[in-house]
XYZ file of C-alpha atoms in Angstrom:
254
model
C 13.031 27.655 5.167
C 9.602 29.247 5.213
C 6.736 27.083 4.095
C 3.192 27.618 2.957
C 0.400 25.352 1.793
C -1.892 25.682 -1.204
C -4.938 23.802 -2.412
C -6.556 20.668 -1.010
C -5.274 17.133 -0.851
C -6.535 13.714 0.286
C -3.934 13.282 3.040
C -4.260 16.367 5.250
C -2.821 14.828 8.414
C 0.202 13.311 6.725
C 1.068 16.360 4.661
C 0.622 18.652 7.655
C 3.130 16.512 9.532
C 5.516 16.599 6.562
C 5.295 20.396 6.496
C 5.838 20.509 10.242
C 8.934 18.335 10.103
C 10.306 20.112 7.025
C 9.983 23.453 8.803
C 11.548 22.148 12.025
C 12.749 18.564 12.190
C 12.742 18.710 15.994
C 9.023 19.426 16.135
C 6.710 16.693 17.321
C 7.156 12.917 17.174
C 8.775 11.108 14.217
C 6.919 11.005 10.923
C 5.340 7.545 10.943
C 3.727 5.269 8.361
C 2.201 1.862 9.130
C 1.657 -0.595 6.271
C -1.044 -3.154 7.076
C -1.368 -6.193 4.854
C -0.470 -9.780 4.064
C 2.689 -11.588 2.942
C 3.166 -9.121 0.078
C 3.363 -6.228 2.532
C 5.527 -8.414 4.785
C 8.046 -8.756 1.950
C 7.760 -12.446 1.096
C 9.347 -13.473 -2.170
C 10.071 -17.090 -3.113
C 11.006 -20.003 -0.865
C 9.913 -18.123 2.262
C 12.628 -15.484 1.899
C 12.007 -11.886 2.946
C 13.677 -9.022 1.102
C 12.562 -5.897 2.979
C 14.358 -3.384 0.787
C 12.290 -4.510 -2.219
C 8.922 -3.943 -0.535
C 6.700 -1.166 -1.866
C 6.435 0.741 1.435
C 10.202 0.799 1.943
C 10.528 2.084 -1.605
C 8.052 4.829 -0.704
C 10.136 5.643 2.382
C 13.234 5.983 0.207
C 11.421 8.260 -2.241
C 10.125 10.490 0.517
C 13.532 10.793 2.152
C 15.088 11.549 -1.229
C 12.399 14.156 -1.871
C 13.237 15.920 1.395
C 16.973 15.290 1.340
C 18.774 17.893 3.381
C 15.788 18.878 5.510
C 16.986 16.684 8.351
C 14.120 14.313 9.110
C 13.685 10.592 8.472
C 10.517 8.732 7.553
C 9.718 5.740 9.766
C 7.743 2.781 8.409
C 6.301 -0.044 10.510
C 5.758 -3.223 8.525
C 2.461 -4.681 9.761
C 2.227 -7.342 7.066
C 1.660 -10.972 8.057
C 1.718 -13.954 5.737
C -1.661 -15.515 4.815
C -3.505 -12.604 6.427
C -6.852 -11.272 5.218
C -8.867 -8.231 6.197
C -10.841 -10.496 8.533
C -7.821 -11.957 10.320
C -6.188 -8.528 10.522
C -9.013 -7.132 12.637
C -7.987 -8.830 15.916
C -4.448 -7.479 15.622
C -5.361 -3.973 14.503
C -5.063 -2.466 17.984
C -1.563 -3.838 18.581
C -0.194 -3.558 15.044
C -1.591 -0.187 13.924
C -3.605 1.815 16.440
C -1.098 1.683 19.285
C 1.467 3.450 17.085
C -0.840 6.375 16.218
C 0.649 6.736 12.732
C 0.401 9.751 10.480
C -0.438 7.502 7.525
C -1.911 3.992 7.388
C -1.552 1.983 4.180
C -4.105 -0.820 3.924
C -3.286 -3.483 1.337
C -5.349 -6.665 1.147
C -6.782 -8.702 -1.696
C -4.421 -11.537 -2.605
C -5.864 -13.807 0.091
C -9.446 -12.631 -0.437
C -9.757 -14.308 -3.850
C -11.156 -17.591 -2.553
C -13.957 -15.900 -0.607
C -14.379 -12.206 -1.468
C -17.919 -12.036 -0.095
C -17.055 -10.608 3.338
C -14.116 -8.527 2.167
C -16.028 -5.263 1.863
C -17.410 -5.403 5.407
C -14.074 -6.359 6.950
C -12.255 -3.630 5.028
C -14.877 -1.110 6.116
C -14.396 -2.143 9.754
C -10.613 -1.742 9.500
C -11.139 1.755 8.156
C -13.700 2.611 10.841
C -11.368 1.600 13.653
C -8.397 3.471 12.237
C -10.521 6.567 11.663
C -12.085 6.562 15.117
C -9.045 5.508 17.140
C -6.264 7.429 15.394
C -5.756 10.665 13.482
C -4.056 8.816 10.646
C -4.794 9.396 6.995
C -5.543 6.167 5.116
C -4.589 4.972 1.642
C -6.092 1.785 0.218
C -4.278 -0.316 -2.368
C -5.814 -2.527 -5.040
C -4.088 -5.930 -5.408
C -1.342 -6.908 -7.808
C -1.992 -9.508 -10.491
C -1.491 -13.142 -9.562
C -0.400 -15.954 -11.883
C -1.972 -15.877 -15.336
C -0.227 -19.087 -16.409
C 1.300 -22.152 -14.771
C 5.042 -22.021 -15.109
C 6.740 -25.306 -15.982
C 9.386 -24.816 -13.305
C 6.869 -25.101 -10.449
C 6.634 -28.250 -8.342
C 3.318 -30.085 -8.197
C 2.009 -28.275 -5.119
C 2.900 -24.820 -6.382
C 1.601 -25.658 -9.845
C -1.767 -26.569 -8.354
C -1.820 -23.266 -6.488
C -0.882 -21.394 -9.648
C -3.682 -23.153 -11.512
C -6.150 -21.991 -8.874
C -4.878 -18.416 -9.028
C -4.928 -18.433 -12.806
C -8.631 -19.180 -12.608
C -9.189 -16.219 -10.286
C -7.163 -14.021 -12.609
C -9.112 -15.057 -15.712
C -12.676 -15.294 -14.370
C -12.763 -11.753 -13.007
C -12.425 -12.590 -9.319
C -9.292 -10.505 -8.895
C -10.979 -7.590 -10.636
C -13.985 -8.025 -8.351
C -11.711 -7.770 -5.307
C -10.030 -4.689 -6.772
C -13.428 -3.111 -7.351
C -14.388 -3.744 -3.733
C -11.359 -1.692 -2.727
C -12.300 1.095 -5.153
C -15.943 1.142 -4.062
C -14.978 1.159 -0.390
C -12.564 4.024 -0.968
C -15.252 6.010 -2.746
C -17.768 5.505 0.052
C -15.210 6.322 2.731
C -13.727 9.241 0.752
C -10.245 7.742 0.757
C -7.528 7.763 -1.905
C -6.649 4.546 -3.753
C -3.237 3.458 -4.976
C -4.295 1.795 -8.227
C -1.952 -1.195 -8.424
C -4.262 -3.489 -10.391
C -4.549 -1.121 -13.328
C -0.780 -0.695 -13.574
C -0.367 -4.454 -13.848
C -3.216 -4.596 -16.364
C -1.561 -1.942 -18.518
C 1.627 -3.991 -18.635
C -0.323 -7.106 -19.578
C -2.066 -5.245 -22.388
C 1.337 -4.056 -23.607
C 2.464 -7.677 -23.891
C 4.390 -8.071 -20.628
C 4.435 -11.515 -19.050
C 3.145 -10.407 -15.651
C 3.595 -13.888 -14.193
C 7.340 -13.364 -14.616
C 6.959 -10.357 -12.288
C 6.038 -12.733 -9.452
C 9.038 -13.964 -7.511
C 7.338 -17.251 -6.642
C 5.454 -17.351 -9.998
C 2.162 -17.446 -8.109
C 1.361 -14.314 -6.092
C 4.391 -12.553 -4.565
C 5.739 -9.631 -6.640
C 9.433 -9.480 -7.406
C 11.478 -6.274 -7.153
C 9.966 -4.945 -10.379
C 6.458 -5.740 -9.131
C 7.072 -3.923 -5.863
C 8.487 -0.961 -7.771
C 5.212 -0.843 -9.699
C 3.286 -0.867 -6.432
C 5.504 1.888 -5.056
C 4.780 3.920 -8.192
C 1.040 3.642 -7.560
C 1.419 4.504 -3.880
C 3.910 7.271 -4.558
C 1.556 8.865 -7.045
C -1.040 9.292 -4.294
C 1.326 10.391 -1.533
C 3.608 12.672 -3.536
C 0.665 14.337 -5.285
C -0.808 15.046 -1.863
C 2.455 16.617 -0.763
C 2.535 18.680 -3.958
C -1.034 19.807 -3.230
C 0.125 20.887 0.210
C 2.598 23.200 -1.521
C 5.878 22.377 0.205
C 8.177 25.039 -1.175
C 10.099 28.118 -0.002
C 7.701 31.015 0.422
C 8.447 34.271 -1.409
C 9.994 37.046 0.597
C 7.420 38.966 2.552
C 4.702 36.314 2.125
């Protein structure tokens, strides 16, 4: 297969590596994505269970491999999500969990644990981006957060109900939107693409969907449908970038 690229895209490193591997799967190291985030990226659902195949980045991996089925190269994803993590607490582990792997693409997804104190979020997110940019060649995609509980479900025990009540306040008083806007503003300043997760959840809410029912623990962890929504937002960025790179057979003589 001959390949050629057209146009511009926001993920030049990643798409160049995709083109390289599609042209010759033996060329260079494996295609590598690192997803940095909290328990949502980790794959936490309810009752401390992990269901990796549901997670948004594994869904992206599956879509990419399906897209290039038959070209002979896999997509590798390192899950660098840790429960209860924030952008601040991720900084000390950035070297070991992201930079050492020298990924082609770094997905940065924080926000759920920033709701109680979003003040320092922008600076910590900016520092994560700076280190990845200066210490790797990776492209970066930021993700806005999913919705959290917008009601307190009657099935929750007292402790979880109290947590849901707290999150409901953040959902209703604009705190979650403020955190999402920090991600958008940071992406704009840093000239990075954003996977717009928040707006996809908002659209469902406006259409009458009970978004709390899309949380496996009814507080903050998306269920399979919620992760599919996140994968849609992420896939829109990544697959559009690949389309912009123009992966297709070149015409004879070109």
